[in-house]
Short mmCIF file of C-alpha atoms in Angstrom, two decimals:
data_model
loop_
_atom_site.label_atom_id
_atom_site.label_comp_id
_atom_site.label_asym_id
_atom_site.label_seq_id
_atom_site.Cartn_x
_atom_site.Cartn_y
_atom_site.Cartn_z
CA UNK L 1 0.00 0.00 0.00
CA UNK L 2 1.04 3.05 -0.72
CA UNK L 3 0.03 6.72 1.05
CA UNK L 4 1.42 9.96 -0.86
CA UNK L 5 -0.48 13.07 -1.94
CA UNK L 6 -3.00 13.57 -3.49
CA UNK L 7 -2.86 14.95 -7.06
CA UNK L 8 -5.47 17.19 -9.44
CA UNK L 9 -5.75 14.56 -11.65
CA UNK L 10 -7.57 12.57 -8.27
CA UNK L 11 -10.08 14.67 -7.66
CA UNK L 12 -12.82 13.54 -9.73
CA UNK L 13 -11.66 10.01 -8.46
CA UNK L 14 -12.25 11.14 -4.57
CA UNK L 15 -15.67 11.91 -5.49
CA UNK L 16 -16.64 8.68 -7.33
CA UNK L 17 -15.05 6.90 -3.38
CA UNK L 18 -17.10 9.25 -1.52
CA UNK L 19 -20.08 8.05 -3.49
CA UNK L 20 -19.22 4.65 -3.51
CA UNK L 21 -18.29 4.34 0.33
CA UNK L 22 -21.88 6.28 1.19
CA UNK L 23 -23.90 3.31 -0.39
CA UNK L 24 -23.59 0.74 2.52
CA UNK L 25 -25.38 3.59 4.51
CA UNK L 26 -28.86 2.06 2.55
CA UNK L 27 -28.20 -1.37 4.27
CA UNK L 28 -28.87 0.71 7.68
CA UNK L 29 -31.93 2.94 6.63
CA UNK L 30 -29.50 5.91 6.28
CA UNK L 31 -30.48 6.45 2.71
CA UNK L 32 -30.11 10.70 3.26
CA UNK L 33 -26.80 10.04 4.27
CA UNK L 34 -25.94 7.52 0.93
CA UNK L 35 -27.43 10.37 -0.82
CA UNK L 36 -25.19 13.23 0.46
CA UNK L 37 -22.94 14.61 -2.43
CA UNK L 38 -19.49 14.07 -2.01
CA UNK L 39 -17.09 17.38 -1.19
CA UNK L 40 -17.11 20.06 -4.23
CA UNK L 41 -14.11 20.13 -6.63
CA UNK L 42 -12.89 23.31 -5.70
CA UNK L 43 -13.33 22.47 -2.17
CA UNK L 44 -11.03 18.94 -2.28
CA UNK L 45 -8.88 21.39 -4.53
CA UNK L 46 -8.23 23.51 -1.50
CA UNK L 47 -7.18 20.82 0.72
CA UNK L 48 -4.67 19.36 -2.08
CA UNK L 49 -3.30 22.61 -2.70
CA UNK L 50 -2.90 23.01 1.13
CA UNK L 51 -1.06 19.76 0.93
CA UNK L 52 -3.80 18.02 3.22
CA UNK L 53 -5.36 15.71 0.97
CA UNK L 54 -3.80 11.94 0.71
CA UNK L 55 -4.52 9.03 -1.13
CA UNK L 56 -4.10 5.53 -0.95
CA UNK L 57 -3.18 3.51 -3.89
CA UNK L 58 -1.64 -0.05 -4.58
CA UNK L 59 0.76 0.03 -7.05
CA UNK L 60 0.84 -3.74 -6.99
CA UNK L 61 -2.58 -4.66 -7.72
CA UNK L 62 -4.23 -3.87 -11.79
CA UNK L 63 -5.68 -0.49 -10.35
CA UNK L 64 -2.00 0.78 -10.12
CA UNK L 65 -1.60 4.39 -8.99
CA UNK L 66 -5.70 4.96 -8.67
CA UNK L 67 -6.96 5.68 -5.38
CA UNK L 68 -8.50 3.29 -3.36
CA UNK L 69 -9.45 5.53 -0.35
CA UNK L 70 -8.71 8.78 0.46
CA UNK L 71 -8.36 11.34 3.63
CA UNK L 72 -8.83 15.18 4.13
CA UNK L 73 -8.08 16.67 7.54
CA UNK L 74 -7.79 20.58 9.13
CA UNK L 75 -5.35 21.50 11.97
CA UNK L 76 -8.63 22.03 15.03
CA UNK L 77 -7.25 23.14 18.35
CA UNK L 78 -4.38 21.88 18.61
CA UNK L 79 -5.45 18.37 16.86
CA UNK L 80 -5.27 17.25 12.94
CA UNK L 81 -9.27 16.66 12.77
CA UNK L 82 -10.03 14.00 10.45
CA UNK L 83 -12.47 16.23 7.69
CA UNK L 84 -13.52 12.82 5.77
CA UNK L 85 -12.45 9.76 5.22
CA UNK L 86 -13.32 6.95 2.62
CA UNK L 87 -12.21 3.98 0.60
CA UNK L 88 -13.98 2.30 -1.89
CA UNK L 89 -15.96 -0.84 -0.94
CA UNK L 90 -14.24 -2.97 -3.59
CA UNK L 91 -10.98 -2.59 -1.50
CA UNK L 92 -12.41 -3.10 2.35
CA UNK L 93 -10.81 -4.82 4.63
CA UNK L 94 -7.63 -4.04 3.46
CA UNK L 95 -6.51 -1.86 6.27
CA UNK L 96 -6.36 1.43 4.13
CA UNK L 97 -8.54 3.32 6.19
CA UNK L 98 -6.27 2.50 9.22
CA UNK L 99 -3.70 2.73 6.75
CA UNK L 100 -4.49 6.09 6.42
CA UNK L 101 -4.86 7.21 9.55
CA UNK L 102 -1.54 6.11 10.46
CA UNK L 103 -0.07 8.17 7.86
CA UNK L 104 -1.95 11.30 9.88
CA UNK L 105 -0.54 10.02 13.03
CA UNK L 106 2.69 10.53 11.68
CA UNK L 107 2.40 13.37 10.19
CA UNK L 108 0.43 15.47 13.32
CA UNK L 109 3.14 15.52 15.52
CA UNK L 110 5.59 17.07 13.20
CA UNK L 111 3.39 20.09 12.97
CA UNK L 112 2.89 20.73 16.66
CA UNK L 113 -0.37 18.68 16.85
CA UNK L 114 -1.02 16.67 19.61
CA UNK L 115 -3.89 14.53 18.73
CA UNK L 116 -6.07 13.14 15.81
CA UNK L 117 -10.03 13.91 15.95
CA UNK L 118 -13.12 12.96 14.11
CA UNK L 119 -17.07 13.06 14.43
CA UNK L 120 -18.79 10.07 13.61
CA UNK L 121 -21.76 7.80 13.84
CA UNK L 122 -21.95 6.30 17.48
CA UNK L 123 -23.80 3.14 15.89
CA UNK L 124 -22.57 2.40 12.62
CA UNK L 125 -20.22 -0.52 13.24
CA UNK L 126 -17.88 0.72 10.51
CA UNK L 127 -17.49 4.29 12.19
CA UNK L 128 -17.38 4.78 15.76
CA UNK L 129 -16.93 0.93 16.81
CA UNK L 130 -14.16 0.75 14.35
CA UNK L 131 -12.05 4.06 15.36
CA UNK L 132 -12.65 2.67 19.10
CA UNK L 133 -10.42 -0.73 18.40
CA UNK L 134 -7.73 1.48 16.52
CA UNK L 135 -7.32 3.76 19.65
CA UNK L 136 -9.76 6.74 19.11
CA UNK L 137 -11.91 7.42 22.62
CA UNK L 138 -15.08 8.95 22.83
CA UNK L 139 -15.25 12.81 23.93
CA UNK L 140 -17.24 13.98 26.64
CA UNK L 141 -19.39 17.14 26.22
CA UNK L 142 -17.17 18.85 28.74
CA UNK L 143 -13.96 17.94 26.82
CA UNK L 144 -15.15 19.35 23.57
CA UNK L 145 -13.27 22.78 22.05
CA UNK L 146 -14.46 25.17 20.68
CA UNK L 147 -13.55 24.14 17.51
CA UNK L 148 -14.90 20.74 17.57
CA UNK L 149 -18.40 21.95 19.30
CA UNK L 150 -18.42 24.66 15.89
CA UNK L 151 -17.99 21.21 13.84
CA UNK L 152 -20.81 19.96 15.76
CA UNK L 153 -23.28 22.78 14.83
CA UNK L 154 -22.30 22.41 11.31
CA UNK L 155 -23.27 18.81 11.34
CA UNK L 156 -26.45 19.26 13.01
CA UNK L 157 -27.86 21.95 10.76
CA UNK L 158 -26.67 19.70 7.81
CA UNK L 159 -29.22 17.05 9.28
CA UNK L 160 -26.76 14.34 10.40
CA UNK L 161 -28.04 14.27 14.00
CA UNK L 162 -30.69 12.22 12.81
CA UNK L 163 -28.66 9.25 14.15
CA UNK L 164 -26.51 9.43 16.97
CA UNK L 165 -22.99 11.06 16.73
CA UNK L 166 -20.01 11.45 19.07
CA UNK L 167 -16.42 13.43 18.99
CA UNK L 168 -13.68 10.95 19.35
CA UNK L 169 -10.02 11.83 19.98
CA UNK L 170 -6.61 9.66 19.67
CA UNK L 171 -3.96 10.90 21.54
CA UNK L 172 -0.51 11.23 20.09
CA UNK L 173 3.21 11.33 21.53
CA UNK L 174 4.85 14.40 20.91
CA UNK L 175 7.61 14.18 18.20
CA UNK L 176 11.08 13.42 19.08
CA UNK L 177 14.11 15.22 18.65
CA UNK L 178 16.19 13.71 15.83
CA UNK L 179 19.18 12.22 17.90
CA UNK L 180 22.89 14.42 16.87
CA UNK L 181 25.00 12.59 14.44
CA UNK L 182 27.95 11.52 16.28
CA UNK L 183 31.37 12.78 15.00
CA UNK L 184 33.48 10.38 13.87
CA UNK L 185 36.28 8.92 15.61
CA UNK L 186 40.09 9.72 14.07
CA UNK L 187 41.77 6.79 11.93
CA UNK L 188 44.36 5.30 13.51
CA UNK L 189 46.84 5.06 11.09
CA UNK L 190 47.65 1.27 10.02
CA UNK L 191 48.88 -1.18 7.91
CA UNK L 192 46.68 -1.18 4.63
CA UNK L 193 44.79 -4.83 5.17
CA UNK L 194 44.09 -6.37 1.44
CA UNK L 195 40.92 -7.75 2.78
CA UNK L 196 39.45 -4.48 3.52
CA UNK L 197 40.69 -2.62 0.59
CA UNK L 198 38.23 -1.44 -1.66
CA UNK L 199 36.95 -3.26 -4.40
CA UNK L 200 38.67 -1.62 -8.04
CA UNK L 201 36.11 0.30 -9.79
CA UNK L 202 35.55 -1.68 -12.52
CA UNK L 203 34.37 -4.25 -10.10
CA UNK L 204 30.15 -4.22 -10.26
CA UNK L 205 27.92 -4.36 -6.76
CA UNK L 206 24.99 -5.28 -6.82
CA UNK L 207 22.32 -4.13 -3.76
CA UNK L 208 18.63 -4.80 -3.34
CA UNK L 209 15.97 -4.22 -0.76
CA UNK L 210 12.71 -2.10 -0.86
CA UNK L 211 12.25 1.41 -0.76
#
């Protein structure tokens, strides 16, 4: 699997996931939510320009570089707030969502963030049940911000509180100080040793591994 940015040439792509990932919704009786149009051009434009829109493809498999799933996310209060997340049905259960969220994880603390967040449905075993086994808690009123109770609003004037939703919040560790590079010691001066000599340079060497 593989997570990098996301490009323009995407965009129409995130929208045909978004679409795709809201049809299980029906099985549930959530058919306004299956219906919901998936985020605007310009507006998924704005996050990839911002460079906070990623993608995850599998080189690998015969849909190449194409998106499987995707994630869009704004620095909230001091977290990286998980905007919206999807992957297409066809490739569940493949970990990219998690996948995904790692990458965030990653990323977050790098920029002074301190925590992932997300609102989701409570009862939807694919939202809140599966952010609770991958280390996501479930907020209290009392320990929402400002920003996240703003979020909230927006939501319920959109008509999602029709079912029941919940903040959740995965805590990070802080990023750690890259470690100095130690100076080298001084040569002692020796005895050339024909094993260690190096090899002429007509001599070929070969290396693999993965990037």
């Amino acid at each position: 699997m593989r997570i990098r940015s996301a490009r323009r040439s995407d965009l129409r792509l995130l929208q045909d996931i978004e679409r795709a990932a809201g049809e299980p919704f029906r099985t549930l009786g959530m058919d306004s939510v299956a219906d919901d149009d998936p985020p605007p051009l310009d507006l998924l434009e704005s996050y990839r320009r911002a460079g906070r829109c990623w993608v995850a493809t599998d080189p690998l498999s015969t849909t190449g570089d194409r998106p499987l799933g995707y994630v869009i996310a704004d620095p909230v209060d001091g977290a990286l707030h998980i905007e919206q997340i999807s992957v297409d049905p066809v490739a569940a259960r493949r970990g990219i969502g998690r996948t995904l969220i790692d990458r965030l994880a990653a990323l977050a603390p790098g920029q002074g963030l301190t925590a992932l967040t997300l609102t989701t449905f409570s009862d939807v075993p694919w939202n809140a049940p599966y952010y609770a086994r991958i280390g996501f808690r479930v907020l209290h009123d009392r320990e929402l911000t400002d920003g996240l109770r703003t979020i909230r609003g927006e939501e319920a004037q959109h008509g999602l509180d029709r079912w029941p939703r919940v903040c959740m919040r995965r805590d990070l560790l802080p990023a750690q100080p890259s470690a100095p590079t130690p100076m080298p010691t001084p040569a002692t001066a020796t005895a050339p040793n024909p094993a260690s000599a190096p090899a002429p340079e007509s001599a070929s060497v070969a290396v693999s591994g993965a990037p």
